[in-house]
Short mmCIF file of C-alpha atoms and ligand atoms in Angstrom, two decimals:
data_model
loop_
_atom_site.label_atom_id
_atom_site.label_comp_id
_atom_site.label_asym_id
_atom_site.label_seq_id
_atom_site.Cartn_x
_atom_site.Cartn_y
_atom_site.Cartn_z
CA MET T 1337 0.05 -0.07 -0.02
CA ALA T 1338 1.38 3.37 -1.13
CA THR T 1339 1.71 6.04 1.65
CA SER T 1340 -0.41 9.09 1.11
CA LYS T 1341 2.54 11.07 -0.29
CA GLU T 1342 2.94 8.44 -3.11
CA MET T 1343 -0.71 8.52 -4.23
CA THR T 1344 -1.07 9.72 -7.77
CA LEU T 1345 -3.80 10.90 -10.14
CA ASP T 1346 -3.66 7.32 -11.38
CA ASP T 1347 -4.63 5.98 -8.00
CA LEU T 1348 -7.35 8.56 -7.67
CA PHE T 1349 -8.60 7.63 -11.15
CA LEU T 1350 -8.93 3.97 -10.18
CA ASP T 1351 -10.60 4.88 -7.12
CA THR T 1352 -13.20 6.82 -8.77
CA LEU T 1353 -13.62 4.27 -11.44
CA LYS T 1354 -14.41 1.80 -8.81
CA ASP T 1355 -16.82 4.18 -7.19
CA ILE T 1356 -18.91 4.67 -10.28
CA TYR T 1357 -18.74 0.87 -11.13
CA TYR T 1358 -20.31 0.18 -7.68
CA ALA T 1359 -22.92 3.02 -8.29
CA GLU T 1360 -24.02 1.71 -11.63
CA LYS T 1361 -24.59 -1.73 -10.26
CA GLN T 1362 -26.77 -0.22 -7.65
CA ILE T 1363 -28.66 1.88 -10.20
CA VAL T 1364 -29.34 -0.95 -12.48
CA LYS T 1365 -31.06 -2.71 -9.69
CA ALA T 1366 -33.02 0.39 -8.46
CA LEU T 1367 -34.33 1.40 -12.00
CA PRO T 1368 -36.71 -1.60 -12.51
CA LYS T 1369 -38.25 -0.49 -9.01
CA MET T 1370 -38.74 3.11 -10.15
CA ALA T 1371 -40.24 1.83 -13.57
CA LYS T 1372 -42.66 -0.31 -11.57
CA ALA T 1373 -43.65 2.43 -9.41
CA ALA T 1374 -44.16 5.10 -12.12
CA GLN T 1375 -47.68 5.88 -13.09
CA ASP T 1376 -47.18 7.88 -16.22
CA PRO T 1377 -46.56 5.40 -18.99
CA ALA T 1378 -43.95 7.72 -20.57
CA LEU T 1379 -42.07 7.87 -17.27
CA LYS T 1380 -42.18 4.16 -16.93
CA ALA T 1381 -40.94 3.85 -20.44
CA GLY T 1382 -38.19 6.28 -19.75
CA PHE T 1383 -36.81 4.47 -16.67
CA GLU T 1384 -36.94 1.17 -18.56
CA LYS T 1385 -34.96 2.62 -21.55
CA HIS T 1386 -32.34 3.89 -19.17
CA MET T 1387 -32.17 0.48 -17.49
CA ASP T 1388 -30.98 -0.94 -20.81
CA GLU T 1389 -28.51 2.09 -21.24
CA THR T 1390 -27.22 1.44 -17.73
CA GLN T 1391 -26.27 -2.04 -18.55
CA GLY T 1392 -24.29 -0.43 -21.37
CA HIS T 1393 -22.64 1.95 -18.86
CA ILE T 1394 -21.41 -1.07 -16.83
CA ASP T 1395 -20.10 -2.60 -19.90
CA ARG T 1396 -18.15 0.48 -20.89
CA LEU T 1397 -16.71 0.69 -17.36
CA GLU T 1398 -15.47 -2.83 -17.68
CA GLN T 1399 -13.80 -1.89 -21.03
CA VAL T 1400 -12.11 1.00 -19.16
CA PHE T 1401 -10.73 -1.56 -16.39
CA ASP T 1402 -9.42 -3.51 -19.33
CA ILE T 1403 -7.83 -0.69 -20.91
CA ILE T 1404 -5.89 0.15 -17.75
CA GLY T 1405 -5.16 -3.45 -16.97
CA LYS T 1406 -7.08 -3.74 -13.73
CA PRO T 1407 -9.63 -6.15 -12.55
CA ALA T 1408 -13.13 -4.76 -12.80
CA ARG T 1409 -14.15 -4.20 -9.10
CA GLY T 1410 -16.42 -1.96 -7.16
CA LYS T 1411 -15.87 0.15 -4.03
CA THR T 1412 -18.91 1.16 -1.70
CA CYS T 1413 -20.19 4.43 -2.78
CA ASP T 1414 -22.01 6.03 0.08
CA ALA T 1415 -23.27 8.88 -2.03
CA ILE T 1416 -25.33 6.69 -4.45
CA LEU T 1417 -26.58 4.55 -1.54
CA GLY T 1418 -28.01 7.83 0.07
CA ILE T 1419 -29.42 9.06 -3.13
CA LEU T 1420 -31.21 5.83 -3.81
CA GLU T 1421 -32.44 5.48 -0.22
CA GLU T 1422 -33.89 8.99 -0.54
CA GLY T 1423 -35.75 7.68 -3.79
CA LYS T 1424 -36.92 4.68 -1.92
CA SER T 1425 -38.35 6.84 0.85
CA ILE T 1426 -40.31 9.02 -1.69
CA MET T 1427 -41.58 5.90 -3.21
CA ASP T 1428 -42.92 4.65 0.08
CA GLU T 1429 -44.07 7.89 1.46
CA PHE T 1430 -45.92 9.15 -1.70
CA LYS T 1431 -47.24 5.81 -2.94
CA GLY T 1432 -50.68 6.13 -4.34
CA THR T 1433 -50.58 9.91 -4.32
CA VAL T 1434 -50.76 12.40 -7.26
CA ALA T 1435 -47.13 13.54 -6.39
CA LEU T 1436 -45.61 10.03 -6.72
CA ASP T 1437 -44.34 10.61 -10.23
CA ALA T 1438 -43.06 14.04 -9.54
CA GLY T 1439 -41.05 12.49 -6.70
CA LEU T 1440 -39.81 9.63 -8.80
CA ILE T 1441 -38.62 12.27 -11.49
CA ALA T 1442 -36.83 14.24 -8.81
CA ALA T 1443 -35.10 11.07 -7.46
CA GLY T 1444 -34.05 10.00 -10.97
CA GLN T 1445 -32.57 13.44 -11.66
CA ALA T 1446 -30.56 13.16 -8.29
CA VAL T 1447 -29.01 9.88 -9.74
CA GLU T 1448 -28.29 11.24 -13.25
CA HIS T 1449 -26.68 14.45 -11.71
CA TYR T 1450 -24.44 12.34 -9.56
CA GLU T 1451 -23.41 10.17 -12.63
CA MET T 1452 -22.79 13.38 -14.85
CA ALA T 1453 -20.37 14.62 -12.15
CA ARG T 1454 -18.51 11.41 -12.05
CA TYR T 1455 -18.38 10.89 -15.85
CA GLY T 1456 -17.25 14.45 -16.46
CA THR T 1457 -14.40 14.13 -13.92
CA LEU T 1458 -13.40 10.69 -15.26
CA ARG T 1459 -13.34 11.84 -18.88
CA THR T 1460 -11.09 14.91 -17.88
CA TRP T 1461 -8.66 12.78 -15.98
CA ALA T 1462 -8.64 10.01 -18.69
CA THR T 1463 -7.56 12.64 -21.09
CA ARG T 1464 -4.80 13.97 -18.83
CA LEU T 1465 -3.56 10.51 -18.06
CA GLY T 1466 -3.37 9.59 -21.86
CA TYR T 1467 -6.25 7.22 -21.90
CA ALA T 1468 -8.00 8.73 -25.06
CA ASP T 1469 -10.15 5.50 -25.61
CA ALA T 1470 -11.40 5.63 -22.12
CA ALA T 1471 -12.18 9.14 -22.34
CA LYS T 1472 -14.25 8.48 -25.33
CA LEU T 1473 -16.26 5.75 -23.42
CA PHE T 1474 -16.83 8.20 -20.58
CA GLU T 1475 -18.00 10.85 -22.98
CA THR T 1476 -20.48 8.35 -24.61
CA THR T 1477 -21.93 7.54 -21.29
CA LEU T 1478 -22.08 11.15 -20.08
CA LEU T 1479 -24.18 12.01 -23.14
CA GLU T 1480 -26.62 9.33 -22.35
CA GLU T 1481 -26.85 10.52 -18.72
CA ARG T 1482 -27.33 14.02 -19.86
CA ALA T 1483 -30.06 12.97 -22.24
CA THR T 1484 -31.98 11.13 -19.57
CA ASP T 1485 -31.73 14.19 -17.20
CA GLN T 1486 -33.17 16.30 -19.98
CA ALA T 1487 -35.98 13.78 -20.65
CA LEU T 1488 -36.97 13.84 -17.07
CA THR T 1489 -37.11 17.65 -17.05
CA GLN T 1490 -39.32 17.46 -20.09
CA LEU T 1491 -41.66 15.05 -18.37
CA ALA T 1492 -41.71 17.12 -15.34
CA GLU T 1493 -42.63 20.32 -17.31
CA ALA T 1494 -45.27 18.39 -19.22
CA GLY T 1495 -46.92 17.67 -16.04
CA GLY T 1496 -47.50 14.16 -17.01
CA ASP T 1497 -46.37 13.46 -13.42
CA ASN T 1498 -49.89 14.45 -12.54
CA ALA T 1499 -48.92 16.50 -9.51
CA LYS T 1500 -50.90 19.45 -10.57
CA ALA T 1501 -54.02 17.40 -10.64
CA ALA T 1502 -54.41 17.73 -6.93
FE1 LIG Z 1296 -25.16 5.39 -15.84
FE1 LIG Z 1297 -27.91 7.06 -15.58
#
């Protein structure tokens, strides 16, 4: 184990890669539950579509582990556990109410924003460290996370979440 003074950007890169790998594996398990809970068919379809994309994110991360010659391994990410726990609370507390879908959209957007922060950072570091192919993989995923976030914003603005019907 390196002492703290010997830790490099490569170490931080690997650490962050393990963090998002763990997070994506939690997200892919949470999305079916969010899709099931959603009342608006468009929101349900959106979560289901992103579930498939998320499996692709996991595949891309495994490609990055391959590029840097490290085994694909996750590291517990307390941030995503907290974000998903909040989402679960919303599903429980607002079950059967007109505000449920609005809450699900908000929970989904919190997840996407966490991912966007991580992928943006990883893309920048990959470029600095000379992993151009990894940077491209992060960029591809980042665009999908951003598109998902924007689709959720549109659903919220369209009011398909039904929250105004109260
Ligand atoms: Fe993702
Ligand atoms: Fe995502």
